[in-house]
Amino acid sequence: MADYEPVDISGLNNAPLSVLGDDSMARAGAQSFRGLPFLVGGDGSDALISLGGGDSVLIPLGSAARRVIFAHRLMETKLPQGGPLGVAVADYIFHYAGGAVERV
């Protein structure tokens, strides 16, 4: 899609695709998720950003963006044991050029 551009964040990757499990069928490289372009990993050795328990990562865009869309995956859930739906699992914090900050 011409209106969407994947951002290369491969320099921030810290985990291989294998963390998704043997049956994930995930692969590195150019991908299309729900019709939107994404770039997963680089050479495949460390292809993902894996965060947990208070970890964070800063992803500078370096240009204006009207929309920012992430491809993310929840690694653990309590749903099979009767856990609740809709539990917050991450915060995205946007720092704007003018100094405003928004937590989503």
PDB file of C-alpha atoms in Angstrom:
ATOM      1  CA  MET A   1       0.000   0.000   0.000  1.00  0.00           C
ATOM      2  CA  ALA A   2       1.446   3.322  -1.034  1.00  0.00           C
ATOM      3  CA  ASP A   3       0.065   5.115   2.048  1.00  0.00           C
ATOM      4  CA  TYR A   4       1.940   2.825   4.458  1.00  0.00           C
ATOM      5  CA  GLU A   5       5.673   2.397   4.853  1.00  0.00           C
ATOM      6  CA  PRO A   6       7.360  -0.218   7.054  1.00  0.00           C
ATOM      7  CA  VAL A   7       9.967   1.160   9.457  1.00  0.00           C
ATOM      8  CA  ASP A   8      13.234  -0.763   9.675  1.00  0.00           C
ATOM      9  CA  ILE A   9      13.755  -1.444  13.396  1.00  0.00           C
ATOM     10  CA  SER A  10      16.050  -4.431  12.863  1.00  0.00           C
ATOM     11  CA  GLY A  11      18.818  -2.668  14.813  1.00  0.00           C
ATOM     12  CA  LEU A  12      16.648  -3.005  17.934  1.00  0.00           C
ATOM     13  CA  ASN A  13      15.910  -6.725  17.593  1.00  0.00           C
ATOM     14  CA  ASN A  14      16.887  -8.858  20.560  1.00  0.00           C
ATOM     15  CA  ALA A  15      15.204 -12.227  20.019  1.00  0.00           C
ATOM     16  CA  PRO A  16      15.118 -14.898  17.318  1.00  0.00           C
ATOM     17  CA  LEU A  17      11.919 -16.087  15.621  1.00  0.00           C
ATOM     18  CA  SER A  18      12.233 -19.325  17.608  1.00  0.00           C
ATOM     19  CA  VAL A  19      10.822 -17.554  20.727  1.00  0.00           C
ATOM     20  CA  LEU A  20       7.422 -17.766  18.996  1.00  0.00           C
ATOM     21  CA  GLY A  21       7.488 -21.559  19.123  1.00  0.00           C
ATOM     22  CA  ASP A  22       8.144 -24.324  16.648  1.00  0.00           C
ATOM     23  CA  ASP A  23       4.650 -24.180  15.129  1.00  0.00           C
ATOM     24  CA  SER A  24       4.465 -20.389  14.639  1.00  0.00           C
ATOM     25  CA  MET A  25       5.253 -20.468  10.887  1.00  0.00           C
ATOM     26  CA  ALA A  26       6.793 -16.989  11.328  1.00  0.00           C
ATOM     27  CA  ARG A  27       9.468 -15.864   8.914  1.00  0.00           C
ATOM     28  CA  ALA A  28      11.787 -12.883   8.575  1.00  0.00           C
ATOM     29  CA  GLY A  29      11.587 -10.365   5.765  1.00  0.00           C
ATOM     30  CA  ALA A  30       8.872  -8.340   4.085  1.00  0.00           C
ATOM     31  CA  GLN A  31       5.408  -9.352   5.304  1.00  0.00           C
ATOM     32  CA  SER A  32       1.818  -8.283   4.777  1.00  0.00           C
ATOM     33  CA  PHE A  33      -0.489  -8.463   7.802  1.00  0.00           C
ATOM     34  CA  ARG A  34      -4.127  -7.634   7.054  1.00  0.00           C
ATOM     35  CA  GLY A  35      -2.959  -5.949   3.865  1.00  0.00           C
ATOM     36  CA  LEU A  36      -0.416  -3.656   5.566  1.00  0.00           C
ATOM     37  CA  PRO A  37       3.342  -3.902   4.917  1.00  0.00           C
ATOM     38  CA  PHE A  38       5.708  -4.872   7.733  1.00  0.00           C
ATOM     39  CA  LEU A  39       9.407  -5.699   7.806  1.00  0.00           C
ATOM     40  CA  VAL A  40      10.176  -8.528  10.231  1.00  0.00           C
ATOM     41  CA  GLY A  41      13.761  -8.885  11.359  1.00  0.00           C
ATOM     42  CA  GLY A  42      16.874  -8.673   9.345  1.00  0.00           C
ATOM     43  CA  ASP A  43      18.977 -11.758   8.759  1.00  0.00           C
ATOM     44  CA  GLY A  44      16.681 -13.917  10.878  1.00  0.00           C
ATOM     45  CA  SER A  45      19.089 -14.520  13.781  1.00  0.00           C
ATOM     46  CA  ASP A  46      17.558 -11.752  15.882  1.00  0.00           C
ATOM     47  CA  ALA A  47      14.330 -10.936  14.073  1.00  0.00           C
ATOM     48  CA  LEU A  48      12.048  -9.649  16.848  1.00  0.00           C
ATOM     49  CA  ILE A  49      11.911  -7.235  19.749  1.00  0.00           C
ATOM     50  CA  SER A  50      10.979  -9.213  22.852  1.00  0.00           C
ATOM     51  CA  LEU A  51       9.950  -7.274  25.950  1.00  0.00           C
ATOM     52  CA  GLY A  52       8.644  -8.302  29.315  1.00  0.00           C
ATOM     53  CA  GLY A  53       8.198  -7.197  32.890  1.00  0.00           C
ATOM     54  CA  GLY A  54       8.842  -3.481  32.615  1.00  0.00           C
ATOM     55  CA  ASP A  55      11.243  -3.605  29.661  1.00  0.00           C
ATOM     56  CA  SER A  56      10.989  -0.813  27.115  1.00  0.00           C
ATOM     57  CA  VAL A  57      12.406   0.193  23.762  1.00  0.00           C
ATOM     58  CA  LEU A  58      12.610   3.569  22.018  1.00  0.00           C
ATOM     59  CA  ILE A  59      11.755   3.506  18.303  1.00  0.00           C
ATOM     60  CA  PRO A  60      12.580   6.832  16.633  1.00  0.00           C
ATOM     61  CA  LEU A  61      10.617   7.500  13.444  1.00  0.00           C
ATOM     62  CA  GLY A  62      12.581  10.540  12.322  1.00  0.00           C
ATOM     63  CA  SER A  63       9.700  11.891  10.239  1.00  0.00           C
ATOM     64  CA  ALA A  64       6.034  12.834  10.524  1.00  0.00           C
ATOM     65  CA  ALA A  65       3.517   9.993  10.748  1.00  0.00           C
ATOM     66  CA  ARG A  66      -0.263  10.166  10.530  1.00  0.00           C
ATOM     67  CA  ARG A  67      -0.686   6.612  11.808  1.00  0.00           C
ATOM     68  CA  VAL A  68       1.604   4.165  13.581  1.00  0.00           C
ATOM     69  CA  ILE A  69       0.641   0.493  13.477  1.00  0.00           C
ATOM     70  CA  PHE A  70       2.505  -2.252  15.345  1.00  0.00           C
ATOM     71  CA  ALA A  71       2.530  -5.966  14.683  1.00  0.00           C
ATOM     72  CA  HIS A  72       2.721  -7.456  18.168  1.00  0.00           C
ATOM     73  CA  ARG A  73       2.022 -10.767  19.825  1.00  0.00           C
ATOM     74  CA  LEU A  74       1.011 -11.763  23.330  1.00  0.00           C
ATOM     75  CA  MET A  75       3.312 -14.570  24.458  1.00  0.00           C
ATOM     76  CA  GLU A  76       1.425 -15.769  27.544  1.00  0.00           C
ATOM     77  CA  THR A  77      -2.241 -15.765  28.540  1.00  0.00           C
ATOM     78  CA  LYS A  78      -4.418 -17.099  31.338  1.00  0.00           C
ATOM     79  CA  LEU A  79      -7.478 -17.463  29.050  1.00  0.00           C
ATOM     80  CA  PRO A  80      -7.315 -21.289  28.940  1.00  0.00           C
ATOM     81  CA  GLN A  81      -7.516 -21.282  32.752  1.00  0.00           C
ATOM     82  CA  GLY A  82     -10.530 -18.933  32.781  1.00  0.00           C
ATOM     83  CA  GLY A  83      -8.578 -15.675  32.852  1.00  0.00           C
ATOM     84  CA  PRO A  84     -10.259 -12.408  31.798  1.00  0.00           C
ATOM     85  CA  LEU A  85     -10.412 -10.919  28.301  1.00  0.00           C
ATOM     86  CA  GLY A  86      -9.115  -7.446  27.537  1.00  0.00           C
ATOM     87  CA  VAL A  87      -6.232  -7.339  29.994  1.00  0.00           C
ATOM     88  CA  ALA A  88      -3.767  -4.542  29.189  1.00  0.00           C
ATOM     89  CA  VAL A  89      -0.411  -6.046  28.253  1.00  0.00           C
ATOM     90  CA  ALA A  90       1.548  -3.052  26.963  1.00  0.00           C
ATOM     91  CA  ASP A  91       1.715   0.720  26.833  1.00  0.00           C
ATOM     92  CA  TYR A  92       2.811   2.622  23.772  1.00  0.00           C
ATOM     93  CA  ILE A  93       4.131   6.072  24.670  1.00  0.00           C
ATOM     94  CA  PHE A  94       4.405   8.585  21.843  1.00  0.00           C
ATOM     95  CA  HIS A  95       6.721  11.593  22.210  1.00  0.00           C
ATOM     96  CA  TYR A  96       5.814  14.315  19.730  1.00  0.00           C
ATOM     97  CA  ALA A  97       8.222  16.854  18.247  1.00  0.00           C
ATOM     98  CA  GLY A  98       6.423  19.683  20.063  1.00  0.00           C
ATOM     99  CA  GLY A  99       7.047  18.033  23.432  1.00  0.00           C
ATOM    100  CA  ALA A 100       3.615  16.476  24.011  1.00  0.00           C
ATOM    101  CA  VAL A 101       3.491  12.892  25.282  1.00  0.00           C
ATOM    102  CA  GLU A 102       0.603  10.461  24.808  1.00  0.00           C
ATOM    103  CA  ARG A 103       0.254   7.033  26.412  1.00  0.00           C
ATOM    104  CA  VAL A 104      -1.871   4.491  24.538  1.00  0.00           C
TER     105      VAL A 104
END
